[in-house]
CSV table of C-alpha atoms and ligand atoms in Angstrom, one decimal:
chain,number,residue,atom,x,y,z
A,290,MET,CA,33.1,84.5,-59.3
A,291,ASN,CA,35.2,82.4,-56.9
A,292,ARG,CA,37.2,80.0,-59.0
A,293,ARG,CA,38.6,78.2,-56.1
A,294,TYR,CA,35.3,76.4,-55.4
A,295,ARG,CA,33.3,76.8,-58.5
A,296,LYS,CA,33.5,76.5,-62.3
A,297,PRO,CA,32.2,79.5,-64.2
A,298,MET,CA,29.2,78.8,-66.5
A,299,ILE,CA,27.8,80.7,-69.4
A,300,ALA,CA,24.4,79.4,-70.7
A,301,GLY,CA,22.5,80.8,-73.6
A,302,ASN,CA,18.7,80.8,-73.5
A,303,TRP,CA,17.6,81.1,-77.1
A,304,LYS,CA,13.9,81.3,-76.1
A,305,MET,CA,11.7,80.9,-79.2
A,306,ASN,CA,14.4,81.7,-81.7
A,307,LEU,CA,16.3,80.0,-84.5
A,308,THR,CA,15.3,77.1,-86.6
A,309,PRO,CA,17.1,73.7,-86.9
A,310,SER,CA,19.1,74.9,-89.9
A,311,GLU,CA,19.9,78.2,-88.2
A,312,THR,CA,21.1,76.1,-85.2
A,313,ARG,CA,23.6,74.4,-87.5
A,314,SER,CA,24.9,77.7,-88.9
A,315,PHE,CA,25.1,79.1,-85.4
A,316,ALA,CA,27.2,76.2,-84.2
A,317,GLU,CA,29.5,76.4,-87.2
A,318,ALA,CA,30.1,80.1,-86.5
A,319,PHE,CA,30.4,79.7,-82.7
A,320,LYS,CA,32.7,76.7,-82.2
A,321,PRO,CA,35.8,78.3,-83.8
A,322,LEU,CA,35.4,81.4,-81.6
A,323,LEU,CA,35.8,79.5,-78.4
A,324,SER,CA,39.3,79.6,-77.1
A,325,LYS,CA,41.2,76.6,-75.8
A,326,PRO,CA,41.8,75.7,-73.1
A,327,ARG,CA,38.5,76.7,-71.7
A,328,LEU,CA,37.7,76.7,-68.0
A,329,CYS,CA,34.2,77.8,-68.3
A,330,GLU,CA,31.1,75.5,-68.8
A,331,VAL,CA,29.2,76.5,-71.9
A,332,ALA,CA,25.6,75.5,-72.5
A,333,LEU,CA,23.0,76.3,-75.2
A,334,CYS,CA,19.4,76.0,-74.1
A,335,VAL,CA,17.6,75.7,-77.3
A,336,PRO,CA,13.9,75.1,-78.4
A,337,PHE,CA,12.9,71.4,-78.3
A,338,ILE,CA,12.8,71.1,-82.1
A,339,ASP,CA,16.5,72.4,-82.3
A,340,ILE,CA,17.9,69.9,-79.8
A,341,PRO,CA,18.9,67.1,-82.3
A,342,ALA,CA,20.6,69.6,-84.6
A,343,ALA,CA,22.3,71.3,-81.7
A,344,LEU,CA,23.6,68.0,-80.2
A,345,LYS,CA,24.9,66.9,-83.6
A,346,ALA,CA,26.5,70.3,-84.5
A,347,CYS,CA,28.1,70.7,-81.0
A,348,LYS,CA,29.4,67.1,-80.6
A,349,GLY,CA,33.0,67.1,-79.4
A,350,GLY,CA,33.0,70.8,-78.9
A,351,ARG,CA,32.5,70.7,-75.2
A,352,ILE,CA,29.3,72.7,-75.5
A,353,ALA,CA,26.5,71.2,-73.5
A,354,ILE,CA,22.9,71.3,-74.7
A,355,GLY,CA,19.9,72.2,-72.6
A,356,ALA,CA,16.1,72.5,-73.0
A,357,GLN,CA,14.0,75.4,-71.8
A,358,ASN,CA,11.2,73.5,-70.2
A,359,MET,CA,9.9,70.0,-69.4
A,360,HIS,CA,6.9,68.3,-67.9
A,361,GLU,CA,7.0,67.2,-64.3
A,362,LEU,CA,5.8,63.7,-65.1
A,363,SER,CA,7.8,61.0,-66.9
A,364,SER,CA,5.0,60.0,-69.4
A,365,GLY,CA,1.3,59.9,-69.9
A,366,ALA,CA,-1.6,61.6,-71.7
A,367,TYR,CA,-0.3,65.1,-71.8
A,368,THR,CA,-0.6,66.2,-75.4
A,369,GLY,CA,2.2,68.4,-76.6
A,370,GLU,CA,4.5,67.9,-73.6
A,371,VAL,CA,8.1,66.6,-73.3
A,372,SER,CA,9.4,64.7,-70.3
A,373,ALA,CA,12.8,64.8,-68.5
A,374,GLN,CA,13.4,61.2,-69.5
A,375,MET,CA,12.9,62.1,-73.2
A,376,LEU,CA,15.4,64.9,-73.0
A,377,ARG,CA,17.9,62.8,-71.1
A,378,ASP,CA,17.6,60.0,-73.7
A,379,LEU,CA,18.5,62.4,-76.4
A,380,GLY,CA,21.7,63.5,-74.6
A,381,VAL,CA,20.5,66.8,-73.1
A,382,LYS,CA,22.4,67.9,-70.0
A,383,TYR,CA,20.5,71.0,-68.7
A,384,VAL,CA,16.9,72.2,-68.5
A,385,ILE,CA,15.8,75.7,-67.6
A,386,ILE,CA,13.0,75.5,-65.0
A,387,GLY,CA,10.7,78.3,-63.9
A,388,HIS,CA,11.8,81.0,-66.3
A,389,SER,CA,9.8,84.2,-65.6
A,390,GLU,CA,8.3,84.0,-69.1
A,391,ARG,CA,6.9,80.6,-68.2
A,392,ARG,CA,5.7,81.7,-64.8
A,393,GLN,CA,4.1,84.8,-66.5
A,394,TYR,CA,2.6,83.3,-69.7
A,395,TYR,CA,2.0,79.7,-68.8
A,396,ASN,CA,1.0,80.0,-65.1
A,397,GLU,CA,3.9,78.1,-63.7
A,398,THR,CA,3.8,78.3,-59.9
A,399,ASP,CA,6.4,77.6,-57.3
A,400,ALA,CA,4.7,74.3,-56.8
A,401,THR,CA,5.1,73.2,-60.4
A,402,VAL,CA,8.7,74.5,-60.5
A,403,ASN,CA,9.5,72.4,-57.5
A,404,LYS,CA,7.9,69.3,-59.1
A,405,LYS,CA,9.9,69.9,-62.2
A,406,VAL,CA,13.2,70.4,-60.3
A,407,LEU,CA,12.7,67.0,-58.6
A,408,ALA,CA,11.7,65.3,-61.8
A,409,ALA,CA,14.7,66.7,-63.7
A,410,LEU,CA,17.1,65.6,-61.0
A,411,GLU,CA,15.5,62.1,-60.9
A,412,ALA,CA,16.0,61.8,-64.6
A,413,GLY,CA,19.7,62.9,-64.4
A,414,LEU,CA,19.2,66.4,-65.9
A,415,ARG,CA,20.8,69.5,-64.3
A,416,PRO,CA,18.0,72.0,-63.7
A,417,ILE,CA,18.8,75.7,-64.1
A,418,VAL,CA,16.2,77.2,-61.8
A,419,CYS,CA,15.2,80.8,-62.5
A,420,VAL,CA,14.1,83.2,-59.8
A,421,GLY,CA,13.6,87.0,-59.9
A,422,GLU,CA,11.6,89.9,-58.6
A,423,SER,CA,9.4,92.4,-60.5
A,424,LEU,CA,10.1,96.1,-60.6
A,425,GLU,CA,7.3,96.7,-58.1
A,426,GLN,CA,8.7,94.2,-55.7
A,427,ARG,CA,12.1,95.9,-55.9
A,428,GLN,CA,10.6,99.3,-55.3
A,429,PHE,CA,8.7,98.0,-52.3
A,430,GLY,CA,11.9,96.7,-50.9
A,431,VAL,CA,10.8,93.0,-50.8
A,432,THR,CA,13.4,91.6,-53.3
A,433,LEU,CA,15.3,89.4,-50.8
A,434,GLU,CA,12.2,88.1,-49.2
A,435,TRP,CA,10.7,87.2,-52.5
A,436,ILE,CA,13.8,85.5,-53.8
A,437,THR,CA,14.1,83.6,-50.5
A,438,CYS,CA,10.5,82.3,-51.0
A,439,GLN,CA,11.1,81.3,-54.6
A,440,VAL,CA,14.4,79.5,-53.9
A,441,LYS,CA,13.1,77.7,-50.8
A,442,ALA,CA,10.0,76.5,-52.7
A,443,ALA,CA,12.0,75.4,-55.7
A,444,LEU,CA,14.5,73.4,-53.6
A,445,TYR,CA,11.9,71.8,-51.3
A,446,GLY,CA,12.7,68.1,-50.9
A,447,VAL,CA,16.0,68.4,-52.9
A,448,PRO,CA,18.5,66.3,-50.9
A,449,GLN,CA,22.0,67.6,-50.2
A,450,ASP,CA,23.8,65.2,-52.6
A,451,LYS,CA,21.6,66.4,-55.5
A,452,LEU,CA,21.9,70.1,-54.7
A,453,ARG,CA,25.3,70.3,-56.4
A,454,ARG,CA,23.6,69.4,-59.7
A,455,VAL,CA,21.2,72.4,-59.4
A,456,VAL,CA,22.1,75.7,-61.0
A,457,ILE,CA,20.2,78.8,-59.8
A,458,ALA,CA,19.8,81.8,-62.1
A,459,TYR,CA,18.9,85.1,-60.6
A,460,GLU,CA,17.0,87.0,-63.3
A,461,PRO,CA,15.2,90.2,-62.2
A,462,LEU,CA,12.1,90.6,-64.4
A,463,TRP,CA,12.7,94.2,-65.0
A,464,ALA,CA,16.1,93.4,-66.6
A,465,ILE,CA,15.0,90.7,-69.0
A,466,GLY,CA,15.0,91.8,-72.6
A,467,THR,CA,14.9,95.5,-71.5
A,468,GLY,CA,18.5,96.5,-72.0
A,469,GLN,CA,18.4,97.6,-68.3
A,470,THR,CA,20.9,95.4,-66.5
A,471,ALA,CA,21.0,95.2,-62.8
A,472,THR,CA,24.1,96.9,-61.5
A,473,ALA,CA,26.8,94.6,-60.5
A,474,GLU,CA,26.2,95.4,-56.8
A,475,GLN,CA,22.4,94.7,-57.1
A,476,ALA,CA,23.0,91.4,-58.8
A,477,GLY,CA,25.9,90.5,-56.5
A,478,GLN,CA,23.8,91.2,-53.4
A,479,VAL,CA,21.0,88.9,-54.5
A,480,CYS,CA,23.3,86.2,-55.6
A,481,ASN,CA,25.1,86.5,-52.2
A,482,ALA,CA,21.7,86.2,-50.4
A,483,ILE,CA,20.9,83.1,-52.4
A,484,ARG,CA,24.2,81.5,-51.3
A,485,THR,CA,23.6,82.5,-47.7
A,486,LEU,CA,20.2,80.8,-47.9
A,487,ILE,CA,21.7,77.6,-49.3
A,488,ARG,CA,24.1,77.7,-46.4
A,489,ARG,CA,21.2,77.9,-44.0
A,490,LEU,CA,19.2,75.2,-45.8
A,491,TYR,CA,22.1,72.8,-46.4
A,492,ASP,CA,25.6,73.6,-45.1
A,493,ALA,CA,28.7,75.8,-45.8
A,494,LYS,CA,30.4,73.3,-48.2
A,495,THR,CA,27.2,72.9,-50.3
A,496,ALA,CA,26.8,76.7,-50.5
A,497,ARG,CA,30.4,77.2,-51.5
A,498,SER,CA,30.1,74.9,-54.4
A,499,ALA,CA,26.6,76.0,-55.6
A,500,THR,CA,26.5,77.6,-59.1
A,501,ILE,CA,24.6,80.9,-59.1
A,502,LEU,CA,24.1,82.8,-62.4
A,503,TYR,CA,22.9,86.2,-63.2
A,504,GLY,CA,20.6,86.8,-66.2
A,505,GLY,CA,18.9,90.0,-67.6
A,506,SER,CA,20.4,92.0,-70.5
A,507,MET,CA,23.8,90.6,-69.9
A,508,ASN,CA,26.0,91.1,-72.9
A,509,GLU,CA,29.6,91.3,-74.1
A,510,LYS,CA,30.0,94.8,-72.7
A,511,ASN,CA,28.8,94.4,-69.1
A,512,ALA,CA,29.7,90.7,-68.6
A,513,ALA,CA,33.1,91.3,-67.0
A,514,GLU,CA,31.8,93.7,-64.4
A,515,LEU,CA,29.0,91.4,-63.4
A,516,LEU,CA,31.2,88.3,-63.3
A,517,ALA,CA,33.7,90.2,-61.0
A,518,GLN,CA,31.1,89.9,-58.2
A,519,PRO,CA,32.2,87.1,-55.9
A,520,ASP,CA,28.8,85.3,-55.8
A,521,ILE,CA,28.0,85.5,-59.5
A,522,ASP,CA,29.4,82.3,-61.1
A,523,GLY,CA,28.3,83.0,-64.7
A,524,GLY,CA,25.4,84.2,-66.8
A,525,LEU,CA,22.1,83.1,-68.4
A,526,ILE,CA,22.1,85.0,-71.6
A,527,GLY,CA,19.0,85.7,-73.7
A,528,GLY,CA,19.3,88.1,-76.7
A,529,ALA,CA,23.1,88.2,-76.8
A,530,SER,CA,23.2,84.4,-77.0
A,531,LEU,CA,21.8,84.5,-80.5
A,532,LYS,CA,24.9,86.1,-81.8
A,533,PRO,CA,28.0,83.8,-81.9
A,534,GLU,CA,30.4,86.7,-81.6
A,535,ALA,CA,28.7,88.3,-78.6
A,536,LEU,CA,28.3,85.0,-76.8
A,537,SER,CA,31.9,84.0,-77.4
A,538,LYS,CA,33.0,87.3,-75.9
A,539,ILE,CA,31.0,86.6,-72.8
A,540,VAL,CA,32.6,83.2,-72.5
A,541,GLN,CA,36.0,84.9,-72.9
A,542,ALA,CA,35.1,87.2,-70.0
A,543,ALA,CA,34.2,84.2,-67.8
A,544,ASN,CA,37.4,82.4,-68.8
A,545,GLN,CA,39.6,85.4,-67.9
A,546,GLU,CA,38.2,86.5,-64.6
B,152,13P,P1,18.0,88.9,-72.0
B,152,13P,O1,19.5,88.5,-71.9
B,152,13P,O2,17.5,89.0,-73.5
B,152,13P,O3,17.7,90.0,-71.2
B,152,13P,O4,17.2,87.6,-71.4
B,152,13P,C1,17.6,87.1,-70.2
B,152,13P,C2,16.9,85.8,-70.0
B,152,13P,O5,15.7,85.8,-69.8
B,152,13P,C3,17.7,84.6,-70.0
B,152,13P,O6,17.0,83.5,-69.5
């Protein structure tokens, strides 16, 4: 983490967990655990149905609320879908786009991810774009090529002035929900490659200020070591973000570094 140019960020991805009433209880337990002053941006990306409860419970607590997905169009006959405009109107700040679970189970492609990134920015949301390689890709030695393709495709058509609103999360598929974290060096190397790519696609200033997170079995025990890597600006936390104590300790680690 390089504090000179970037603010650390810890975002929870609750996935399909916690009901609206559990969301209220979580916020009540979590808020008092956050130290003041806090340098780190904290966001909770919750299921759609929990968003109103999360916004209400976190009001005034400097905890931003995010969604986990959105449709790429602003309105229309798309039963069951939610648009960026709807999320923005509620007061949502972030939206996770292209999580590997959505790519895997809901056939999201690089092309849909790109459309969603552009639509999120257009609506005033900050996209958290997820990229990551499979175990096979890592074993074949094509990790950096794969990540380069994913990042390039996701950012296609994103103008320089909007890039600072984009967060990129490197989440190796083999580390998600497995308890097998990437080593700090592995994670740091890929995050560094992403920053180098942004420098190539945009410029040095844009790359310096880009927020790049690591995600994949990050928890209160390994957070400090991962966050010590110069190009890792924070974390996207799954399982550990469901426990107020654990999440607050990760925030503390990001605050201290
Ligand atoms: P875990 O922290 O449970 O491995 O999940 C990571 C993740 O997918 C966050 O988006």
